[in-house]
Amino acid sequence: MGLEEYVKENYPNVMEEYNCFVRDFVPSVGSEVASLIDDLGGISGQSLEVIGYSALGCGMDAFIDLKNRSDGENCMCSFVNWHKKVKLMKGEFVLIKSVNFND
């Protein structure tokens, strides 16, 4: 059993607090993230670079703009549950309220 599974099983309130906390942050521009799912810039485990942030539509859906480090292809990851789609490998987090969106 891994640490995350152990914490989920024995201390569920810790994971709930973590999920509430992480919703206020996203990886900063220039950070390296790894894809946790197959549809973000290739296969799971692919190295991606955060290149900016976009807001689209009337509802202002917000996205992390990513660039695949191996082939240069761009993709986007929704701010909603981003931590279940990518994992920060190198870099820092930034508060969502301080993000500057691309035009």
XYZ file of N, CA and C in Angstrom:
309
model
N 0.847 -1.177 0.000
C 0.000 0.000 0.000
C 0.893 1.240 0.000
N 0.610 2.160 -0.931
C 1.360 3.404 -1.000
C 0.891 4.393 0.056
N 1.678 5.439 0.238
C 1.365 6.447 1.249
C 0.002 7.092 1.005
N -0.286 7.439 -0.253
C -1.557 8.099 -0.551
C -2.738 7.194 -0.209
N -2.645 5.914 -0.559
C -3.717 4.971 -0.240
C -3.877 4.820 1.274
N -2.757 4.772 1.986
C -2.784 4.656 3.445
C -3.493 5.857 4.071
N -3.143 7.054 3.602
C -3.758 8.269 4.145
C -5.242 8.297 3.821
N -5.605 7.952 2.581
C -7.027 7.928 2.200
C -7.820 6.977 3.085
N -7.251 5.818 3.349
C -7.950 4.800 4.124
C -8.026 5.141 5.611
N -6.941 5.652 6.176
C -6.869 5.856 7.622
C -7.135 7.281 8.087
N -6.948 8.248 7.197
C -7.134 9.662 7.557
C -7.846 10.401 6.423
N -9.089 10.037 6.115
C -9.777 10.647 4.972
C -9.911 12.165 5.068
N -9.969 12.690 6.279
C -10.105 14.149 6.432
C -8.864 14.880 5.927
N -7.696 14.251 6.003
C -6.470 14.870 5.499
C -6.557 15.036 3.985
N -7.044 14.013 3.276
C -7.178 14.102 1.823
C -8.236 15.130 1.430
N -9.320 15.228 2.185
C -10.340 16.239 1.905
C -9.757 17.637 2.033
N -8.982 17.879 3.082
C -8.356 19.192 3.276
C -7.350 19.484 2.168
N -6.581 18.476 1.786
C -5.610 18.638 0.694
C -6.327 19.046 -0.592
N -7.428 18.348 -0.906
C -8.168 18.661 -2.132
C -8.757 20.067 -2.095
N -9.205 20.527 -0.941
C -9.693 21.909 -0.812
C -8.551 22.898 -0.995
N -7.398 22.606 -0.427
C -6.236 23.483 -0.518
C -5.728 23.586 -1.949
N -5.578 22.451 -2.630
C -4.959 22.432 -3.951
C -5.829 23.122 -5.005
N -7.124 23.240 -4.763
C -8.012 23.910 -5.714
C -7.677 25.383 -5.905
N -6.985 25.983 -4.945
C -6.647 27.408 -5.027
C -5.331 27.677 -5.757
N -4.635 26.639 -6.188
C -3.328 26.788 -6.810
C -3.257 26.048 -8.145
N -2.361 26.504 -9.024
C -2.023 25.807 -10.268
C -0.505 25.888 -10.439
N 0.084 25.003 -11.253
C 1.522 25.114 -11.513
C 1.843 26.432 -12.223
N 2.965 27.054 -11.864
C 3.340 28.342 -12.448
C 3.896 28.169 -13.858
N 3.881 29.262 -14.620
C 4.446 29.268 -15.972
C 5.917 28.882 -15.887
N 6.334 27.994 -16.790
C 7.706 27.506 -16.809
C 7.899 26.215 -16.037
N 6.891 25.814 -15.260
C 6.987 24.574 -14.493
C 6.904 23.359 -15.411
N 7.507 22.275 -14.973
C 7.414 21.005 -15.679
C 6.405 20.132 -14.947
N 5.454 19.583 -15.706
C 4.460 18.679 -15.148
C 4.483 17.380 -15.948
N 3.980 16.328 -15.339
C 3.844 15.040 -16.024
C 2.362 14.743 -16.165
N 1.969 14.294 -17.343
C 0.582 13.933 -17.593
C 0.227 12.665 -16.830
N -0.918 12.684 -16.150
C -1.409 11.507 -15.431
C -2.463 10.755 -16.231
N -2.857 11.333 -17.382
C -3.867 10.708 -18.241
C -3.351 10.687 -19.674
N -3.940 9.832 -20.492
C -3.444 9.638 -21.857
C -3.827 10.737 -22.846
N -4.806 11.557 -22.558
C -5.240 12.510 -23.585
C -4.650 13.914 -23.452
N -3.654 14.104 -22.610
C -2.991 15.407 -22.510
C -1.619 15.334 -23.172
N -1.538 15.775 -24.389
C -0.254 15.843 -25.068
C 0.422 14.502 -25.263
N -0.331 13.450 -25.403
C 0.266 12.139 -25.631
C -0.137 11.136 -24.568
N 0.805 10.313 -24.189
C 0.506 9.240 -23.246
C 0.778 9.674 -21.809
N 0.204 8.946 -20.887
C 0.427 9.196 -19.465
C 1.922 9.151 -19.163
N 2.384 10.069 -18.324
C 3.791 10.149 -17.971
C 4.585 11.104 -18.838
N 3.967 11.636 -19.889
C 4.628 12.561 -20.811
C 4.998 13.849 -20.088
N 6.192 14.362 -20.360
C 6.656 15.614 -19.773
C 6.063 16.799 -20.528
N 5.460 17.721 -19.786
C 4.821 18.905 -20.361
C 5.322 20.150 -19.645
N 5.340 21.271 -20.353
C 5.742 22.547 -19.766
C 4.541 23.480 -19.718
N 4.349 24.163 -18.592
C 3.278 25.154 -18.462
C 3.727 26.412 -19.204
N 2.948 26.807 -20.229
C 3.325 27.975 -21.029
C 2.377 29.156 -20.845
N 1.305 28.979 -20.084
C 0.380 30.078 -19.836
C -0.956 29.568 -19.365
N -1.941 30.483 -19.387
C -3.295 30.167 -18.925
C -4.284 30.826 -19.863
N -5.413 30.160 -20.106
C -6.446 30.688 -20.994
C -7.800 30.629 -20.314
N -8.654 31.585 -20.662
C -10.048 31.588 -20.210
C -10.904 31.654 -21.464
N -11.821 30.711 -21.606
C -12.613 30.607 -22.823
C -14.103 30.627 -22.513
N -14.869 31.233 -23.393
C -16.323 31.192 -23.306
C -16.915 32.174 -22.327
N -18.232 32.235 -22.360
C -18.961 33.160 -21.497
C -18.824 32.787 -20.024
N -18.728 31.498 -19.747
C -18.599 31.043 -18.368
C -17.183 31.146 -17.846
N -16.277 31.635 -18.699
C -14.873 31.809 -18.326
C -14.256 30.504 -17.813
N -14.424 29.426 -18.584
C -13.732 28.188 -18.262
C -12.243 28.469 -18.351
N -11.489 28.089 -17.324
C -10.061 28.402 -17.258
C -9.232 27.144 -17.507
N -8.123 27.334 -18.220
C -7.267 26.222 -18.610
C -5.800 26.551 -18.390
N -5.024 25.512 -18.118
C -3.567 25.602 -18.094
C -3.099 25.254 -19.492
N -2.335 26.148 -20.131
C -1.783 25.885 -21.460
C -0.476 25.125 -21.301
N -0.369 23.994 -21.997
C 0.778 23.107 -21.863
C 1.437 22.860 -23.206
N 2.738 22.598 -23.167
C 3.493 22.257 -24.368
C 4.219 20.941 -24.124
N 4.012 19.989 -25.030
C 4.680 18.693 -24.944
C 6.171 18.921 -25.199
N 7.002 18.499 -24.265
C 8.444 18.758 -24.371
C 9.115 17.920 -25.447
N 8.518 16.817 -25.850
C 9.174 15.962 -26.840
C 8.822 16.328 -28.279
N 7.571 16.755 -28.536
C 7.196 17.047 -29.919
C 6.705 18.481 -30.146
N 6.643 19.298 -29.103
C 6.269 20.697 -29.253
C 4.775 20.961 -29.402
N 3.960 19.912 -29.389
C 2.511 20.081 -29.517
C 1.944 20.764 -28.271
N 0.951 21.632 -28.488
C 0.288 22.319 -27.379
C -1.014 21.615 -27.022
N -1.379 21.682 -25.748
C -2.654 21.154 -25.279
C -3.097 21.984 -24.080
N -4.312 21.731 -23.617
C -4.849 22.481 -22.487
C -5.394 21.521 -21.444
N -5.294 21.942 -20.179
C -5.806 21.170 -19.047
C -6.698 22.101 -18.230
N -7.920 21.690 -17.986
C -8.861 22.501 -17.217
C -8.346 22.752 -15.805
N -8.634 23.937 -15.258
C -8.310 24.236 -13.866
C -9.048 23.266 -12.931
N -10.240 22.815 -13.351
C -11.049 21.930 -12.517
C -10.344 20.579 -12.389
N -10.017 20.218 -11.173
C -9.344 18.956 -10.869
C -8.044 18.766 -11.652
N -7.328 19.844 -11.902
C -6.082 19.748 -12.673
C -5.105 18.775 -12.023
N -5.110 18.698 -10.694
C -4.170 17.850 -9.965
C -4.434 16.361 -10.172
N -5.561 16.021 -10.782
C -5.837 14.632 -11.131
C -5.420 14.331 -12.570
N -5.008 15.378 -13.307
C -4.633 15.221 -14.709
C -3.137 15.403 -14.947
N -2.504 16.267 -14.146
C -1.059 16.481 -14.250
C -0.454 16.550 -12.851
N 0.822 16.245 -12.786
C 1.547 16.275 -11.509
C 2.760 17.184 -11.665
N 2.947 18.091 -10.723
C 4.097 18.989 -10.757
C 5.373 18.194 -10.529
N 6.321 18.317 -11.459
C 7.604 17.627 -11.346
C 8.712 18.603 -10.939
N 8.698 19.782 -11.551
C 9.709 20.790 -11.257
C 9.070 22.158 -11.430
N 9.247 23.016 -10.462
C 8.666 24.346 -10.538
C 7.930 24.686 -9.261
N 7.005 25.618 -9.378
C 6.282 26.105 -8.213
C 4.796 26.211 -8.509
N 4.019 26.447 -7.462
C 2.596 26.704 -7.594
C 2.345 28.206 -7.505
N 1.252 28.640 -8.080
C 0.835 30.028 -8.012
C -0.656 30.038 -7.670
N -1.069 31.031 -6.875
C -2.490 31.173 -6.553
C -3.286 31.462 -7.818
N -4.419 30.807 -7.964
C -5.261 31.010 -9.147
C -5.659 32.480 -9.278
N -5.953 33.151 -8.165
C -6.407 34.538 -8.247
C -5.315 35.493 -8.741
N -4.061 35.050 -8.787
C -2.973 35.914 -9.283
C -2.535 35.562 -10.696
N -3.239 34.634 -11.346
C -2.903 34.194 -12.705
C -3.260 35.263 -13.722
N -2.370 35.500 -14.681
C -2.658 36.378 -15.811
C -2.998 35.510 -17.016
N -4.182 35.725 -17.595
C -4.639 34.911 -18.708
C -4.142 35.476 -20.035
N -3.853 34.557 -20.983
C -3.477 34.948 -22.344
C -4.713 35.508 -23.039
N -4.484 36.369 -24.010
C -5.598 36.928 -24.781
C -6.116 35.926 -25.768
